[in-house]
PDB file of C-alpha atoms in Angstrom:
ATOM      1  CA  VAL I   1      95.988 103.080 115.471  1.00  0.00           C
ATOM      2  CA  TYR I   2      92.241 102.617 115.856  1.00  0.00           C
ATOM      3  CA  SER I   3      92.177 104.269 119.291  1.00  0.00           C
ATOM      4  CA  VAL I   4      94.058 107.286 117.965  1.00  0.00           C
ATOM      5  CA  LEU I   5      91.667 107.612 115.014  1.00  0.00           C
ATOM      6  CA  LYS I   6      88.675 107.441 117.362  1.00  0.00           C
ATOM      7  CA  GLN I   7      90.056 110.191 119.591  1.00  0.00           C
ATOM      8  CA  ILE I   8      90.484 112.420 116.545  1.00  0.00           C
ATOM      9  CA  GLU I   9      87.080 111.455 115.143  1.00  0.00           C
ATOM     10  CA  ARG I  10      85.071 111.868 118.351  1.00  0.00           C
ATOM     11  CA  PRO I  11      84.938 115.700 118.445  1.00  0.00           C
ATOM     12  CA  ARG I  12      84.164 115.924 114.723  1.00  0.00           C
ATOM     13  CA  ALA I  13      81.453 113.282 114.995  1.00  0.00           C
ATOM     14  CA  GLN I  14      79.359 115.293 117.426  1.00  0.00           C
ATOM     15  CA  GLY I  15      76.389 116.633 115.537  1.00  0.00           C
ATOM     16  CA  VAL I  16      77.201 114.987 112.180  1.00  0.00           C
ATOM     17  CA  SER I  17      73.663 114.871 110.761  1.00  0.00           C
ATOM     18  CA  GLY I  18      72.202 113.646 114.033  1.00  0.00           C
ATOM     19  CA  ALA I  19      74.781 110.988 114.884  1.00  0.00           C
ATOM     20  CA  THR I  20      76.568 111.336 118.209  1.00  0.00           C
ATOM     21  CA  GLY I  21      80.235 110.553 118.716  1.00  0.00           C
ATOM     22  CA  HIS I  22      79.246 107.462 120.688  1.00  0.00           C
ATOM     23  CA  ASP I  23      77.048 106.228 117.792  1.00  0.00           C
ATOM     24  CA  VAL I  24      79.878 106.691 115.315  1.00  0.00           C
ATOM     25  CA  ILE I  25      82.310 104.771 117.530  1.00  0.00           C
ATOM     26  CA  ILE I  26      79.879 101.847 117.943  1.00  0.00           C
ATOM     27  CA  VAL I  27      79.237 101.673 114.197  1.00  0.00           C
ATOM     28  CA  ASP I  28      82.952 101.922 113.370  1.00  0.00           C
ATOM     29  CA  GLU I  29      83.775  99.133 115.809  1.00  0.00           C
ATOM     30  CA  LEU I  30      81.127  96.895 114.243  1.00  0.00           C
ATOM     31  CA  ARG I  31      82.488  97.542 110.755  1.00  0.00           C
ATOM     32  CA  LEU I  32      86.031  96.938 111.970  1.00  0.00           C
ATOM     33  CA  GLU I  33      85.066  93.576 113.455  1.00  0.00           C
ATOM     34  CA  MET I  34      83.143  92.586 110.305  1.00  0.00           C
ATOM     35  CA  GLY I  35      86.105  93.573 108.134  1.00  0.00           C
ATOM     36  CA  LEU I  36      88.617  91.628 110.180  1.00  0.00           C
ATOM     37  CA  ALA I  37      86.349  88.578 110.086  1.00  0.00           C
ATOM     38  CA  PHE I  38      85.965  89.026 106.308  1.00  0.00           C
ATOM     39  CA  ASP I  39      89.736  89.040 105.726  1.00  0.00           C
ATOM     40  CA  HIS I  40      90.232  86.002 107.946  1.00  0.00           C
ATOM     41  CA  LEU I  41      87.537  84.167 105.966  1.00  0.00           C
ATOM     42  CA  LEU I  42      89.249  85.033 102.662  1.00  0.00           C
ATOM     43  CA  PHE I  43      92.473  83.460 103.906  1.00  0.00           C
ATOM     44  CA  ALA I  44      90.774  80.506 105.617  1.00  0.00           C
ATOM     45  CA  ALA I  45      88.754  79.749 102.452  1.00  0.00           C
ATOM     46  CA  GLY I  46      91.917  79.845 100.372  1.00  0.00           C
ATOM     47  CA  ILE I  47      90.811  82.759  98.182  1.00  0.00           C
ATOM     48  CA  LEU I  48      93.911  84.672  99.311  1.00  0.00           C
ATOM     49  CA  VAL I  49      97.248  83.187 100.350  1.00  0.00           C
ATOM     50  CA  GLN I  50     100.465  84.666 101.671  1.00  0.00           C
ATOM     51  CA  GLY I  51     103.892  83.803 100.333  1.00  0.00           C
ATOM     52  CA  SER I  52     104.892  82.801 103.863  1.00  0.00           C
ATOM     53  CA  GLY I  53     102.044  80.276 104.031  1.00  0.00           C
ATOM     54  CA  THR I  54     100.406  81.947 107.044  1.00  0.00           C
ATOM     55  CA  LEU I  55      96.625  81.581 107.179  1.00  0.00           C
ATOM     56  CA  ALA I  56      96.070  84.922 108.933  1.00  0.00           C
ATOM     57  CA  PRO I  57      95.974  88.208 107.032  1.00  0.00           C
ATOM     58  CA  PRO I  58      99.107  90.355 107.280  1.00  0.00           C
ATOM     59  CA  ILE I  59      99.137  93.190 109.799  1.00  0.00           C
ATOM     60  CA  TRP I  60      99.178  95.891 107.099  1.00  0.00           C
ATOM     61  CA  LEU I  61      95.889  94.570 105.702  1.00  0.00           C
ATOM     62  CA  THR I  62      94.368  94.500 109.174  1.00  0.00           C
ATOM     63  CA  CYS I  63      95.437  98.117 109.731  1.00  0.00           C
ATOM     64  CA  LEU I  64      93.430  99.275 106.698  1.00  0.00           C
ATOM     65  CA  TRP I  65      90.099  98.343 108.278  1.00  0.00           C
ATOM     66  CA  PRO I  66      89.986 101.070 110.966  1.00  0.00           C
ATOM     67  CA  VAL I  67      90.609 103.658 108.259  1.00  0.00           C
ATOM     68  CA  PHE I  68      87.881 102.227 106.023  1.00  0.00           C
ATOM     69  CA  ALA I  69      85.495 101.906 108.973  1.00  0.00           C
ATOM     70  CA  THR I  70      85.533 105.666 109.492  1.00  0.00           C
ATOM     71  CA  THR I  71      84.556 106.433 105.880  1.00  0.00           C
ATOM     72  CA  LEU I  72      81.047 104.967 105.784  1.00  0.00           C
ATOM     73  CA  MET I  73      79.453 107.668 107.956  1.00  0.00           C
ATOM     74  CA  HIS I  74      81.217 110.417 106.028  1.00  0.00           C
ATOM     75  CA  LEU I  75      82.658 109.660 102.595  1.00  0.00           C
ATOM     76  CA  PHE I  76      80.013 107.120 101.564  1.00  0.00           C
ATOM     77  CA  LEU I  77      77.103 108.806 103.359  1.00  0.00           C
ATOM     78  CA  PHE I  78      75.195 109.429 100.127  1.00  0.00           C
ATOM     79  CA  LEU I  79      75.154 105.676  99.398  1.00  0.00           C
ATOM     80  CA  GLN I  80      72.983 104.904 102.433  1.00  0.00           C
ATOM     81  CA  THR I  81      69.873 105.705 100.397  1.00  0.00           C
ATOM     82  CA  ARG I  82      71.182 104.038  97.218  1.00  0.00           C
ATOM     83  CA  PRO I  83      71.795 100.321  97.868  1.00  0.00           C
ATOM     84  CA  LEU I  84      72.193  99.395  94.200  1.00  0.00           C
ATOM     85  CA  MET I  85      74.873 102.044  93.678  1.00  0.00           C
ATOM     86  CA  ALA I  86      76.513 100.915  96.935  1.00  0.00           C
ATOM     87  CA  ALA I  87      76.603  97.333  95.613  1.00  0.00           C
ATOM     88  CA  VAL I  88      78.210  98.408  92.327  1.00  0.00           C
ATOM     89  CA  ILE I  89      80.791 100.617  94.057  1.00  0.00           C
ATOM     90  CA  GLY I  90      81.464  97.889  96.641  1.00  0.00           C
ATOM     91  CA  ALA I  91      81.992  95.245  93.960  1.00  0.00           C
ATOM     92  CA  ALA I  92      84.289  97.378  91.819  1.00  0.00           C
ATOM     93  CA  GLY I  93      86.185  98.933  94.722  1.00  0.00           C
ATOM     94  CA  GLY I  94      86.537  95.695  96.672  1.00  0.00           C
ATOM     95  CA  ALA I  95      87.883  93.692  93.746  1.00  0.00           C
ATOM     96  CA  ALA I  96      90.200  96.527  92.675  1.00  0.00           C
ATOM     97  CA  SER I  97      91.551  97.026  96.202  1.00  0.00           C
ATOM     98  CA  TYR I  98      92.401  93.378  96.754  1.00  0.00           C
ATOM     99  CA  THR I  99      93.871  93.097  93.250  1.00  0.00           C
ATOM    100  CA  ALA I 100      96.124  96.084  94.013  1.00  0.00           C
ATOM    101  CA  GLY I 101      97.070  94.433  97.310  1.00  0.00           C
ATOM    102  CA  THR I 102      98.184  91.285  95.508  1.00  0.00           C
ATOM    103  CA  ARG I 103     100.412  93.333  93.214  1.00  0.00           C
ATOM    104  CA  LEU I 104     101.998  95.327  96.035  1.00  0.00           C
ATOM    105  CA  SER I 105     102.684  92.526  98.521  1.00  0.00           C
ATOM    106  CA  ASP I 106     103.308  88.822  98.946  1.00  0.00           C
ATOM    107  CA  ILE I 107      99.560  88.095  98.986  1.00  0.00           C
ATOM    108  CA  ALA I 108      98.243  86.172  95.980  1.00  0.00           C
ATOM    109  CA  PHE I 109      94.923  84.967  94.622  1.00  0.00           C
ATOM    110  CA  THR I 110      94.652  81.189  94.450  1.00  0.00           C
ATOM    111  CA  SER I 111      92.625  81.469  91.241  1.00  0.00           C
ATOM    112  CA  VAL I 112      93.136  84.640  89.230  1.00  0.00           C
ATOM    113  CA  PRO I 113      89.805  84.772  87.403  1.00  0.00           C
ATOM    114  CA  LEU I 114      87.630  83.385  90.216  1.00  0.00           C
ATOM    115  CA  ALA I 115      89.112  85.056  93.297  1.00  0.00           C
ATOM    116  CA  PRO I 116      88.573  88.687  92.196  1.00  0.00           C
ATOM    117  CA  LEU I 117      85.062  87.789  91.004  1.00  0.00           C
ATOM    118  CA  SER I 118      84.323  86.137  94.359  1.00  0.00           C
ATOM    119  CA  ILE I 119      85.575  89.201  96.207  1.00  0.00           C
ATOM    120  CA  ALA I 120      83.498  91.478  93.953  1.00  0.00           C
ATOM    121  CA  LEU I 121      80.366  89.436  94.671  1.00  0.00           C
ATOM    122  CA  ILE I 122      81.034  89.455  98.410  1.00  0.00           C
ATOM    123  CA  TRP I 123      81.644  93.215  98.402  1.00  0.00           C
ATOM    124  CA  ALA I 124      78.475  93.803  96.363  1.00  0.00           C
ATOM    125  CA  LEU I 125      76.621  92.348  99.347  1.00  0.00           C
ATOM    126  CA  LEU I 126      78.907  93.650 102.098  1.00  0.00           C
ATOM    127  CA  MET I 127      78.930  97.348 101.180  1.00  0.00           C
ATOM    128  CA  PRO I 128      75.128  97.862 101.319  1.00  0.00           C
ATOM    129  CA  ALA I 129      74.989  95.715 104.482  1.00  0.00           C
ATOM    130  CA  LEU I 130      77.619  97.878 106.187  1.00  0.00           C
ATOM    131  CA  LEU I 131      75.766 101.047 105.184  1.00  0.00           C
ATOM    132  CA  ILE I 132      72.429  99.688 106.440  1.00  0.00           C
ATOM    133  CA  ALA I 133      74.061  98.648 109.710  1.00  0.00           C
ATOM    134  CA  ALA I 134      75.568 102.110 110.062  1.00  0.00           C
ATOM    135  CA  ALA I 135      72.202 103.776 109.519  1.00  0.00           C
ATOM    136  CA  ARG I 136      70.350 101.493 111.932  1.00  0.00           C
ATOM    137  CA  LEU I 137      72.909 101.386 114.710  1.00  0.00           C
ATOM    138  CA  ALA I 138      73.404 105.127 114.748  1.00  0.00           C
ATOM    139  CA  LYS I 139      69.644 105.767 114.438  1.00  0.00           C
ATOM    140  CA  PHE I 140      70.644 107.984 111.600  1.00  0.00           C
ATOM    141  CA  ASN I 141      68.441 109.256 108.765  1.00  0.00           C
ATOM    142  CA  PRO I 142      70.782 110.420 106.009  1.00  0.00           C
ATOM    143  CA  PRO I 143      69.791 113.540 104.096  1.00  0.00           C
ATOM    144  CA  ARG I 144      68.846 113.160 100.456  1.00  0.00           C
ATOM    145  CA  LEU I 145      71.537 114.766  98.367  1.00  0.00           C
ATOM    146  CA  PHE I 146      69.533 114.626  95.143  1.00  0.00           C
ATOM    147  CA  ASN I 147      65.830 115.011  94.517  1.00  0.00           C
ATOM    148  CA  SER I 148      65.011 111.470  93.489  1.00  0.00           C
TER     149      SER I 148
END
């Protein structure tokens, strides 16, 4: 899936505000690896569990990361210059996404009040970090969308 997405993304990525296709691929691969490690840590730490008792994340959850990895240089581009807003959106979106995942699958939180809060805190740190990594690795200076 990831290889197919990269082949589609490569021509579009050429010339995207100074980032080359190669830069975008490197950044996406880094975010993919960080995301997979993040999910494995959630299961290993016992924040998330599967009904089957497996400690590894399910394949469908793993398949979401390549899709998300491609959004940070495009959809969330404006957040690269707004780390506080990125933290708020990361916290809310991260907690909401994993909560939705628990309702749609056999994944469950081990502690309902603490697990979503833990994920929100982690995503409040992770989202700005991913955006900073994207900007630095691609040697990319995002345009200011608003005069601030």
